[in-house]
Structure formats: C-alpha cells, structure tokens
Short mmCIF file of C-alpha atoms and ligand atoms in Angstrom, two decimals:
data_model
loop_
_atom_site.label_atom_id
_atom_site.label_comp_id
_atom_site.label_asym_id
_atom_site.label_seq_id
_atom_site.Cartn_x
_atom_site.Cartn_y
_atom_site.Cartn_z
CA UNK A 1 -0.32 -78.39 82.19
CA UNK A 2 2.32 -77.95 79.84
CA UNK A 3 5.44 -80.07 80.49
CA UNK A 4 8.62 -79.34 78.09
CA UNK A 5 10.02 -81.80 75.88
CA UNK A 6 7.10 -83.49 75.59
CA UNK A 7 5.87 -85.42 72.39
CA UNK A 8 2.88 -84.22 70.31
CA UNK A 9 1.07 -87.71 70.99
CA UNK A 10 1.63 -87.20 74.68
CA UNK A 11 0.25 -83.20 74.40
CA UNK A 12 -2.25 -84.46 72.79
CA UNK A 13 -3.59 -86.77 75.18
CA UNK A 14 -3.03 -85.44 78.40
CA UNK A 15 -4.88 -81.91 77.14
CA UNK A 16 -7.44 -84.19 75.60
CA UNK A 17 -9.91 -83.02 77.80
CA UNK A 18 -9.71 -79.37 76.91
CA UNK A 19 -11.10 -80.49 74.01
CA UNK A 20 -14.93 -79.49 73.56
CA UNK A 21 -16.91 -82.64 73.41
CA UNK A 22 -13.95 -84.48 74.39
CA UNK A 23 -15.13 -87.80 72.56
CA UNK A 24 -11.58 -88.67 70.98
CA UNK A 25 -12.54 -88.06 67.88
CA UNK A 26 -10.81 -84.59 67.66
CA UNK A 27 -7.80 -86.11 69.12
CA UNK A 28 -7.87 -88.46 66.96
CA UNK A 29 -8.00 -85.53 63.82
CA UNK A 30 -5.37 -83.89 65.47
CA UNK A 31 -3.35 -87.44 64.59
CA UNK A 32 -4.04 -87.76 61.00
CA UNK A 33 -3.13 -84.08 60.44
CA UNK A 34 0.83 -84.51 61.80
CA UNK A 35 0.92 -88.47 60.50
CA UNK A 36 0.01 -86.39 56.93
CA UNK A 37 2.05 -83.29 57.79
CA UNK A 38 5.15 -86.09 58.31
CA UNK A 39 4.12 -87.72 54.95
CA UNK A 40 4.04 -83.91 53.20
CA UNK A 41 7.58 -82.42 55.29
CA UNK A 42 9.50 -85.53 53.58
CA UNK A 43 8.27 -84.71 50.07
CA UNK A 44 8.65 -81.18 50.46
CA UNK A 45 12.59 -81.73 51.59
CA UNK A 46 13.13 -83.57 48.44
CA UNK A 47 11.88 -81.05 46.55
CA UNK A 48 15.26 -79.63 45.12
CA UNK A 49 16.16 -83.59 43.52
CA UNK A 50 13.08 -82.54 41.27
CA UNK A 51 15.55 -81.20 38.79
CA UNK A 52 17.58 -84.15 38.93
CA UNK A 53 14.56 -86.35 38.86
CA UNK A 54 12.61 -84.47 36.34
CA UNK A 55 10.51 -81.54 36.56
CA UNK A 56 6.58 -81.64 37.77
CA UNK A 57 4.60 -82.89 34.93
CA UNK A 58 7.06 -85.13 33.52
CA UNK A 59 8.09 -88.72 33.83
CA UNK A 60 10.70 -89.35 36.37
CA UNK A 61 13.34 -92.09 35.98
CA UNK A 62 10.76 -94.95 37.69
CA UNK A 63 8.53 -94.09 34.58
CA UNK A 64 6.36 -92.89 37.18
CA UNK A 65 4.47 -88.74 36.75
CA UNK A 66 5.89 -86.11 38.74
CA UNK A 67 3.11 -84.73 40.77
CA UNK A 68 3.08 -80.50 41.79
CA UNK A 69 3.72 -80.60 45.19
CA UNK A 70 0.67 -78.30 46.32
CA UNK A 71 -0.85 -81.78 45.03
CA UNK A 72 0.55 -84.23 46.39
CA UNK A 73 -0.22 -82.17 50.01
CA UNK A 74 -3.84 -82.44 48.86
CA UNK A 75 -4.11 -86.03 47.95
CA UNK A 76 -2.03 -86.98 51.37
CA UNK A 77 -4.14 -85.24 53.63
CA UNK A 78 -7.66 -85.56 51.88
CA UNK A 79 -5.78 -89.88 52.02
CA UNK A 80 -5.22 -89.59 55.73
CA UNK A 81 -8.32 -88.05 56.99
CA UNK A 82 -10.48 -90.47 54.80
CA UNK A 83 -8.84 -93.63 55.48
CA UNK A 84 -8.88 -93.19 58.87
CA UNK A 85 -12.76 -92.30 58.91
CA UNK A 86 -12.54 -89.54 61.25
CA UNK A 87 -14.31 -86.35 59.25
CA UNK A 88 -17.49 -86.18 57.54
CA UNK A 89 -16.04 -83.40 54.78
CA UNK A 90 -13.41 -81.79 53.73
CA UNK A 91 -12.86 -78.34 51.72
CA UNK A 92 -9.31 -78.14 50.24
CA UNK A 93 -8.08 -74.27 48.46
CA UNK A 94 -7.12 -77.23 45.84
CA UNK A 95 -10.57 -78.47 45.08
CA UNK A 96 -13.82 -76.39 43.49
CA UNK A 97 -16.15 -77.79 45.93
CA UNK A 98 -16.63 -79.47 49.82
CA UNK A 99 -15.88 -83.48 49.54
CA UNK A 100 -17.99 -85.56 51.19
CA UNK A 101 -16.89 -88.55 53.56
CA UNK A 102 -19.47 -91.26 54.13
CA UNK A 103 -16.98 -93.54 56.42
CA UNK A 104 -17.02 -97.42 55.23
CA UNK A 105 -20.43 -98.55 56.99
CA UNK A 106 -22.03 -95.39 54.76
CA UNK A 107 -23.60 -93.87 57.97
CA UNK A 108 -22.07 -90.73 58.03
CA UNK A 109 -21.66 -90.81 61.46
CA UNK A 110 -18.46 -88.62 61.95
CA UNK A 111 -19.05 -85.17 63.34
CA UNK A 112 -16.36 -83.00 62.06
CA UNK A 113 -15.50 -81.27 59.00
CA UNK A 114 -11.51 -80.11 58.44
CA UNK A 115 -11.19 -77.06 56.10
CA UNK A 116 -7.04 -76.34 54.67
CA UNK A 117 -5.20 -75.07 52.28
CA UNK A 118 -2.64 -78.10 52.01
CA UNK A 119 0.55 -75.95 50.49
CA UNK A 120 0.31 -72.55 51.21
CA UNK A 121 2.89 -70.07 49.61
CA UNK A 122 2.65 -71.29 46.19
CA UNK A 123 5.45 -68.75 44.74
CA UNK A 124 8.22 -70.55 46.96
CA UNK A 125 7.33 -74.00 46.48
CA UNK A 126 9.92 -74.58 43.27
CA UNK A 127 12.64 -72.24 44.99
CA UNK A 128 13.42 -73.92 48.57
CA UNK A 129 11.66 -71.34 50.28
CA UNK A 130 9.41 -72.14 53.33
CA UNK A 131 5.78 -73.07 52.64
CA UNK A 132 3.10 -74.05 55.22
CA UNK A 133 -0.16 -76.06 55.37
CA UNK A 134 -2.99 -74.50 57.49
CA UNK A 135 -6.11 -75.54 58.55
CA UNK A 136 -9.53 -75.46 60.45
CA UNK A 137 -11.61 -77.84 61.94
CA UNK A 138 -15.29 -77.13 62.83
CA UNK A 139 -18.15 -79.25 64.33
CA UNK A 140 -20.88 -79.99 61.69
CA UNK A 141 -23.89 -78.04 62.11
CA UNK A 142 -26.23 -80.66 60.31
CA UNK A 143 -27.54 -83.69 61.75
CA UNK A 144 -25.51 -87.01 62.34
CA UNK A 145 -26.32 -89.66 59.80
CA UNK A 146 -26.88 -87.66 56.83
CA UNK A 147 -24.26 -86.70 54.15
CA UNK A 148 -22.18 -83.37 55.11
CA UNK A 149 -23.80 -79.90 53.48
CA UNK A 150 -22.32 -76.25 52.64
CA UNK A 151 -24.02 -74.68 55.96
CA UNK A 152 -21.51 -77.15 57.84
CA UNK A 153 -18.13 -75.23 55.85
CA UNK A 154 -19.68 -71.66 55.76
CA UNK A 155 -19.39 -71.32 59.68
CA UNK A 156 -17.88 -68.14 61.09
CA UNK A 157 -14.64 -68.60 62.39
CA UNK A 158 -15.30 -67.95 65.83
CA UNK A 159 -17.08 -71.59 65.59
CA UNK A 160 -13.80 -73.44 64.72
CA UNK A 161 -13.12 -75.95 67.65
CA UNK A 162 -9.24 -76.29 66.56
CA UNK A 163 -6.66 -74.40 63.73
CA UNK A 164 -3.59 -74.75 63.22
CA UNK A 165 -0.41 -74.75 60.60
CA UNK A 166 2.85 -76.31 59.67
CA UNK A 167 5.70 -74.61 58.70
CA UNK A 168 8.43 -76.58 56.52
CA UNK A 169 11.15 -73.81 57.38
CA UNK A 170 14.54 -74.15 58.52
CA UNK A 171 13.05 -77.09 60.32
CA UNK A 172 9.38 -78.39 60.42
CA UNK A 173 7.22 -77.00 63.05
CA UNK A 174 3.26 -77.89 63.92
CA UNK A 175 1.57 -75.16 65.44
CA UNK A 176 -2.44 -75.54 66.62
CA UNK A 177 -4.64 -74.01 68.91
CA UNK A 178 -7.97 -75.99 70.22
CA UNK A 179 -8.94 -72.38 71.91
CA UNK A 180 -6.92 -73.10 75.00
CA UNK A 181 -3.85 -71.15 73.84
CA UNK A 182 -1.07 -71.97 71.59
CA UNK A 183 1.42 -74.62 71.38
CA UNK A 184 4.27 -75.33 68.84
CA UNK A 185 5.84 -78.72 68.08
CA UNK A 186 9.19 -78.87 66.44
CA UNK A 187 9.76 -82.11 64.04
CA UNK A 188 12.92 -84.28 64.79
CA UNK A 189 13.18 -85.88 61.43
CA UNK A 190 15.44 -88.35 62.62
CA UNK A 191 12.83 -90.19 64.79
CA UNK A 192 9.48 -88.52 63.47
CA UNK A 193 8.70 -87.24 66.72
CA UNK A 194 7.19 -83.52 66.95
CA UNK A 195 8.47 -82.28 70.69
CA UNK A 196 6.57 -79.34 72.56
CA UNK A 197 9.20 -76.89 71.78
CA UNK A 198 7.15 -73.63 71.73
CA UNK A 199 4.48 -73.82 74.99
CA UNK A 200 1.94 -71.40 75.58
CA UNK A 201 2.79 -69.11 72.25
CA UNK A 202 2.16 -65.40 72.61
CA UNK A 203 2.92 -62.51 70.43
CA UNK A 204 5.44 -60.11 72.49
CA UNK A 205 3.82 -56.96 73.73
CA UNK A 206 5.45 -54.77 71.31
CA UNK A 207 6.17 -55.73 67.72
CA UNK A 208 8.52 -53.62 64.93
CA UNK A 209 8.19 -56.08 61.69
CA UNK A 210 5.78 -55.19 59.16
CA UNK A 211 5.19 -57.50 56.87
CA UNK A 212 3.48 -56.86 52.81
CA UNK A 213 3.98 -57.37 48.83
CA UNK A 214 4.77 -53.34 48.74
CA UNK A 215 4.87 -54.12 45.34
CA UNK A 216 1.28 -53.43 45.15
CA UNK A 217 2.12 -50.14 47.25
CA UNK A 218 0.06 -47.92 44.43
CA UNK A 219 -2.91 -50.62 44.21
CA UNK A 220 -3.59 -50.27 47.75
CA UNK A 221 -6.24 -47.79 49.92
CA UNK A 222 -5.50 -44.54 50.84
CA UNK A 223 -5.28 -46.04 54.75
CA UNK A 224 -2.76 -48.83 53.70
CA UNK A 225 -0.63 -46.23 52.20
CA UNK A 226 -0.96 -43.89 55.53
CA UNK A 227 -0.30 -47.00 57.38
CA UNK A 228 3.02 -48.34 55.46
CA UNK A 229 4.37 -44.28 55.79
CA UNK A 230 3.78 -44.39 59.46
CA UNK A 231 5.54 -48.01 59.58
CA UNK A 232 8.56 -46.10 57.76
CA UNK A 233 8.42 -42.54 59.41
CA UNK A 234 11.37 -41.50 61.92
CA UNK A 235 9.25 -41.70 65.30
CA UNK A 236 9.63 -43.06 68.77
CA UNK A 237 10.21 -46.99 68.03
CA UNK A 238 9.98 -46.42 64.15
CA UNK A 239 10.53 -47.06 61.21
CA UNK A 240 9.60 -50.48 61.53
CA UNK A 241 11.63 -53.87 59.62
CA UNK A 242 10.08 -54.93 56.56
CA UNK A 243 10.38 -58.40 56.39
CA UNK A 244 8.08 -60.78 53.61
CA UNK A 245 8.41 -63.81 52.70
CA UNK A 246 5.51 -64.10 50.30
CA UNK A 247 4.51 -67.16 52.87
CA UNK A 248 1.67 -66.46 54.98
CA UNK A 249 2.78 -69.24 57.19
CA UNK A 250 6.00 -68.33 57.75
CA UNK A 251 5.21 -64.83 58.13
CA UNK A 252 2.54 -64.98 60.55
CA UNK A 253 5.02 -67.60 62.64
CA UNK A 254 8.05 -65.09 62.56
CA UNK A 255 5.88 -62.38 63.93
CA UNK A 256 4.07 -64.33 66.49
CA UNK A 257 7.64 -65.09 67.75
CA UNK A 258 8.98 -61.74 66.91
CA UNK A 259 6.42 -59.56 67.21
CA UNK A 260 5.12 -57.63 63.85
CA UNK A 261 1.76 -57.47 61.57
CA UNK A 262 1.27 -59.24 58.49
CA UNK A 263 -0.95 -57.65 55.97
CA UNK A 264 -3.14 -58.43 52.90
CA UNK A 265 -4.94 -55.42 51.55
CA UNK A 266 -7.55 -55.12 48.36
CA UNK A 267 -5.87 -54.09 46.01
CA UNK A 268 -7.38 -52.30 42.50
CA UNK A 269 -6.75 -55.81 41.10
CA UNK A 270 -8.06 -57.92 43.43
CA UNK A 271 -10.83 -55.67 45.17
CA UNK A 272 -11.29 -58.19 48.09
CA UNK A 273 -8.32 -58.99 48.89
CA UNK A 274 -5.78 -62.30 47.99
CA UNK A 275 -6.54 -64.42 50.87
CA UNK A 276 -9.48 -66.79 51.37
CA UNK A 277 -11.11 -66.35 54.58
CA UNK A 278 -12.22 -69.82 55.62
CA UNK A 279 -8.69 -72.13 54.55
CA UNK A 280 -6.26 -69.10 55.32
CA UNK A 281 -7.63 -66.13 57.07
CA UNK A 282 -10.13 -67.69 59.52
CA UNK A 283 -7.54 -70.60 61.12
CA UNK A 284 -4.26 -67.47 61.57
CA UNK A 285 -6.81 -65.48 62.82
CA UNK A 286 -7.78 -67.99 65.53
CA UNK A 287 -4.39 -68.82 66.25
CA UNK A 288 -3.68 -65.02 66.60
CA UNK A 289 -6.24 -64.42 69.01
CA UNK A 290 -5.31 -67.37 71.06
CA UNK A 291 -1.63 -65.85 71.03
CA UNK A 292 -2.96 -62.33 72.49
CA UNK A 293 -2.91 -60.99 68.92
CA UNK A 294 -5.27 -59.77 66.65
CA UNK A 295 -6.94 -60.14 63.06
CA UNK A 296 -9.09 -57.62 61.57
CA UNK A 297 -10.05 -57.25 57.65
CA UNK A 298 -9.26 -53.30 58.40
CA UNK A 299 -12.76 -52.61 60.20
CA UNK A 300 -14.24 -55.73 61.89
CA UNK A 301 -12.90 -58.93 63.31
CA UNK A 302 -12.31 -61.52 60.98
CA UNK A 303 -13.01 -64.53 63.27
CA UNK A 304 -17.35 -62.78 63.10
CA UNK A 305 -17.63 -62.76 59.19
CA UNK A 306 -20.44 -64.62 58.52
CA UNK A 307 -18.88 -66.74 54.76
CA UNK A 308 -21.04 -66.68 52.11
CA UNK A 309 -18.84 -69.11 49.61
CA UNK A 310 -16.05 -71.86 50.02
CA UNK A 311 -13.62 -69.46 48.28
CA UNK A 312 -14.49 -65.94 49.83
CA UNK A 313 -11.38 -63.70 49.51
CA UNK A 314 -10.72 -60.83 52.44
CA UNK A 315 -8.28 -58.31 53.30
CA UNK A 316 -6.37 -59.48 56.13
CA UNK A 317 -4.72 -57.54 58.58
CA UNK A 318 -3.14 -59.76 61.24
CA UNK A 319 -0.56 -59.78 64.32
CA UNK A 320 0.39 -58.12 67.38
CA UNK A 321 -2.63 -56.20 68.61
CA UNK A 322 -1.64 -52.56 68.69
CA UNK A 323 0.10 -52.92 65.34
CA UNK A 324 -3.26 -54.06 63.59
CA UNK A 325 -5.52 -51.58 65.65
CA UNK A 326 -2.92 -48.71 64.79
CA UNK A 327 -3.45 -50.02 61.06
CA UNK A 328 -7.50 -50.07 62.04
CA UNK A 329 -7.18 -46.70 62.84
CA UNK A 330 -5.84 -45.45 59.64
CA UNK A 331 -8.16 -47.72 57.54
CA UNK A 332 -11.09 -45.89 59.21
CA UNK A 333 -9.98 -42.11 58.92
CA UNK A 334 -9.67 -43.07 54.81
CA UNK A 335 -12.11 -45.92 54.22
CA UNK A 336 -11.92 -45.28 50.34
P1 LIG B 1 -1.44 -69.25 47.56
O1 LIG B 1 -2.54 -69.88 48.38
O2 LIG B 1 -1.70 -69.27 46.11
O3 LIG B 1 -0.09 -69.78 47.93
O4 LIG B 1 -1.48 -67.69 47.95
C1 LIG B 1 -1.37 -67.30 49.28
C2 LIG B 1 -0.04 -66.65 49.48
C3 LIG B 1 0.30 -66.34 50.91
O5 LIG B 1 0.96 -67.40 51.54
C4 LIG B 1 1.22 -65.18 50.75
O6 LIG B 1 1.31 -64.39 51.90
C5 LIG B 1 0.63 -64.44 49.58
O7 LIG B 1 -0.08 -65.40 48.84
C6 LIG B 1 1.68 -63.84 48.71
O8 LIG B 1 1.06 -63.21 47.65
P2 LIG B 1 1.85 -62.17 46.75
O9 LIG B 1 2.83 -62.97 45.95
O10 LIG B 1 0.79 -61.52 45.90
O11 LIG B 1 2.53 -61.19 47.67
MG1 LIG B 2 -3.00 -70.43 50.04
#
C-alpha cells in the first residue's frame, strides 16, 4: 500500500514483506545504500567550494588530499555496506575486480552481493551538472559460509532481487525497485529524511524525448541513423525533443517522468557499446521494466544476457516501450 508523504524508513518497512526471502537483511541493504547516498549527496553539493578549497589531487587548506569525487562515492558505499556486515561482495565500475566481505566472525554468512557504479556521469561531475549512483543487488548463487565467487556477480539481470539509483539533480532523489514496481524518494536536506514523493513510477504511454551523444551520429549503425531521422522527420507526433544530459541517471529519470528513450549505440570506436551491462545497464533496465518500459541492446532484452565479465560493455536502448521497439524495428531491417 503506498501512503504519500511517507518516509523511506517507513516504505521500507511496511513493504518489507514484498521482499523475496523477506529475512531483513535486504531491508536492511536498502538502509546502508540511502545512509551512504546521504553521506555522497552532501559531498557532491560541496563540490563547487573545490576551487576555493583546492582542486582534486591537491592539498586542501586542513593539509588534508582532495579526493575525486567518483572516489570518495566508492570508498563511502564499499564503508557502509562493510561496516554494517550486510553483503558478502561487492563489484564497484571503480574497482578491477569483485571485493570480498567476510563479516567480523569470518563466516561469510551474508547472502547478498550489491553491484554499482557509485558516480555515474563522470563528464559532469567538475561542472555542477547532475550525476547519479546506480546499483543492483542479487542473491548469491554459491553456498553460505564460503567466501563470495564471480558466478555470484555474472547473474543475468532478470535475477536481481532489487535496483535502483540516486539522482543529485535539482534536488536529491532515491529511486529503487525490489520487482514490485517503482517508487521515488525525494531528499529533504534539512532533516535527512527521503519522503515517498514519486509512488508507483510509470513511464507515460506516449513519449517524444529522444535522448543520445549525436556527436557520434557518423560512428553509429545504419539502424541508429534510420532511427535518429525518423525521431527528426515531420510526421504525426514528430520530430521528437532531443534532450542529453550526458547522465544516464538523469536521463533515464527525466524520461521515465516525461516519457522518451535513452540510447547507447556501438559505435566504430567502441564496437560494444559505452555502457557496462551489470553496474549500469542491467539495474535501468530493471527499473524500466518495473515502470512499464522497456530495455533492449537493439535485438534482445537486456535484463536475459547471460554476463560473461564484471566489465561487459552493451548497447543500450532504453525507455518508453514503443519508442525502443520502434528503434528495435529499425535495428533489425539494417543489422550491419
Ligand atoms: P561513466 O560511467 O564514465 O560516467 O560513463 C557513463 C556515462 C553515462 O552516464 C552517460 O550517459 C554516458 O556515459 C555519456 O557518454 P558520452 O559522453 O560518450 O555521451
Ligand atoms: Mg558509469
């Protein structure tokens, strides 16, 4: 039941038994993610005193080293989900491999494993532009008691139990799906409360924003190219608004309100894609689905790609459904 005005830690217990395997424990994940998303929105607002302070990679006036900021969202939620012993791995876009949590009594009892990419929309970070974290939780595959492995990570995304992302826009906004629809919490900095602002999130039926670096307009496929004419041609509801931030988070969350398609071709330079499919790809597409949406790599659904590595890249094609089909369409009359 979703009551307005509510407060994240309320949500978050009263739908606690929508949870699969309702033990807690993913509640209490759910926690540690906006207690580190708090931690990461307060850092990320003081960004713009960096140049007063000193620039990243210098000393600031404490004598103490500026960190990146993509960083410093790593280290606070790889902190928060350790100290509070409630994962048995994490993969980070930050880090080259999985890291594995024990938990203090070493019995590596904990049963789920939180994949993210802590500071997503690395080109705006230094220009006061929103950025997002996203991420994925899964249920480990391999047996209580002994240390996390790869097989537990490389899951396809239709296994993820929970996804979700936060937007540091215009204000701060968590937004996570546990497969039971999607619900949006809005950060009131002034008490550090996230309020149900945004229940039951669905794409609208029709969308008009299309959403792409057409910078790399001559690196795409012959289909992207159809596809981004038809967006512009003089027809019925078209041409579509071009809008791009450069942010998949805040892209994907102005077209799930809006209604639009977000998309991530291969590109001559990058011949599968930009995006990584298990910290970016894999946790929007979840979230899109849940929202009556739809994400495709420009054949199949992304959510049944079986990943082969942590850092698999994939075209990504993602939004209101009939937008990304239309775009399916096109990819498949010119699959070159
Ligand atoms: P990042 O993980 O290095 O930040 O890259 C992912 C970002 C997405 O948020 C965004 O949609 C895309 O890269 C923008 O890429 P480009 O600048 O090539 O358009
Ligand atoms: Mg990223």
């Amino acid at each position: 039941m979703i009551k307005k005005n509510q407060t994240l830690g309320e949500f978050i217990i009263e739908n606690q038994a929508e949870f699969a395997y309702s033990s807690g424990e993913l509640s209490r994940l759910i926690n540690s993610i906006r207690l580190a998303a708090k931690v990461v929105n307060h850092e990320v607002n003081k960004a713009g005193l960096v140049d007063i302070t000193g620039a990243a990679g210098e000393t600031n006036v404490q004598g103490e080293d500026q960190q990146k900021l993509d960083v410093y969202a790593n280290e606070k939620f790889i902190q928060t989900l350790t100290n509070r012993e409630i994962v048995c791995g994490i993969a980070s876009e930050e880090n080259d491999d999985f890291i594995t949590i024990a938990g203090s009594n070493n019995d590596h009892k904990n049963k789920y494993v939180v994949l993210m990419d802590p500071l997503d929309g690395s080109s705006n970070i230094d220009v006061n532009v929103s950025v997002g974290t996203i991420f994925s939780i899964y249920r480990r595959v391999s047996p209580v008691g002994t240390p996390v492995q790869l097989e537990d990570f490389l899951q396809p995304g239709n296994k993820q139990v929970a996804a979700g992302y936060v937007v540091y826009g215009t204000s701060t906004m968590l937004v996570y799906t546990t497969g039971h629809g999607v619900n949006g919490f809005t950060l009131n900095p002034a008490l550090g409360s996230w309020y149900l602002s945004h229940p039951n999130m669905k794409f609208p039926e029709k969308g008009c924003i299309y959403s792409v670096n057409e910078g790399n307009y001559v690196h795409f496929p012959l289909g992207v190219k159809k596809y981004i004419k038809y967006c512009q041609e003089e027809k019925e509801d078209r041409p579509y608004t071009s809008r791009y931030i450069g942010s998949l988070v805040s892209d994907f969350h102005r077209n799930m309100i809006k209604g639009g398609i977000y998309f991530y071709p291969t590109t001559s330079s990058a011949p599968n894609g930009k995006l990584r499919l298990l910290y970016e790809c894999n946790p929007m597409a979840f979230i899109a689905e849940q929202a009556g949406g739809k994400a495709s790599n420009g054949f199949d659904r992304i959510l049944d790609i079986d990943p082969t590595e942590l850092h698999q890249r994939v075209p990504f094609f993602c939004g209101n459904r009939e937008m990304v089909e239309k775009a399916e369409e096109f990819m498949a009359k010119n699959p070159e």
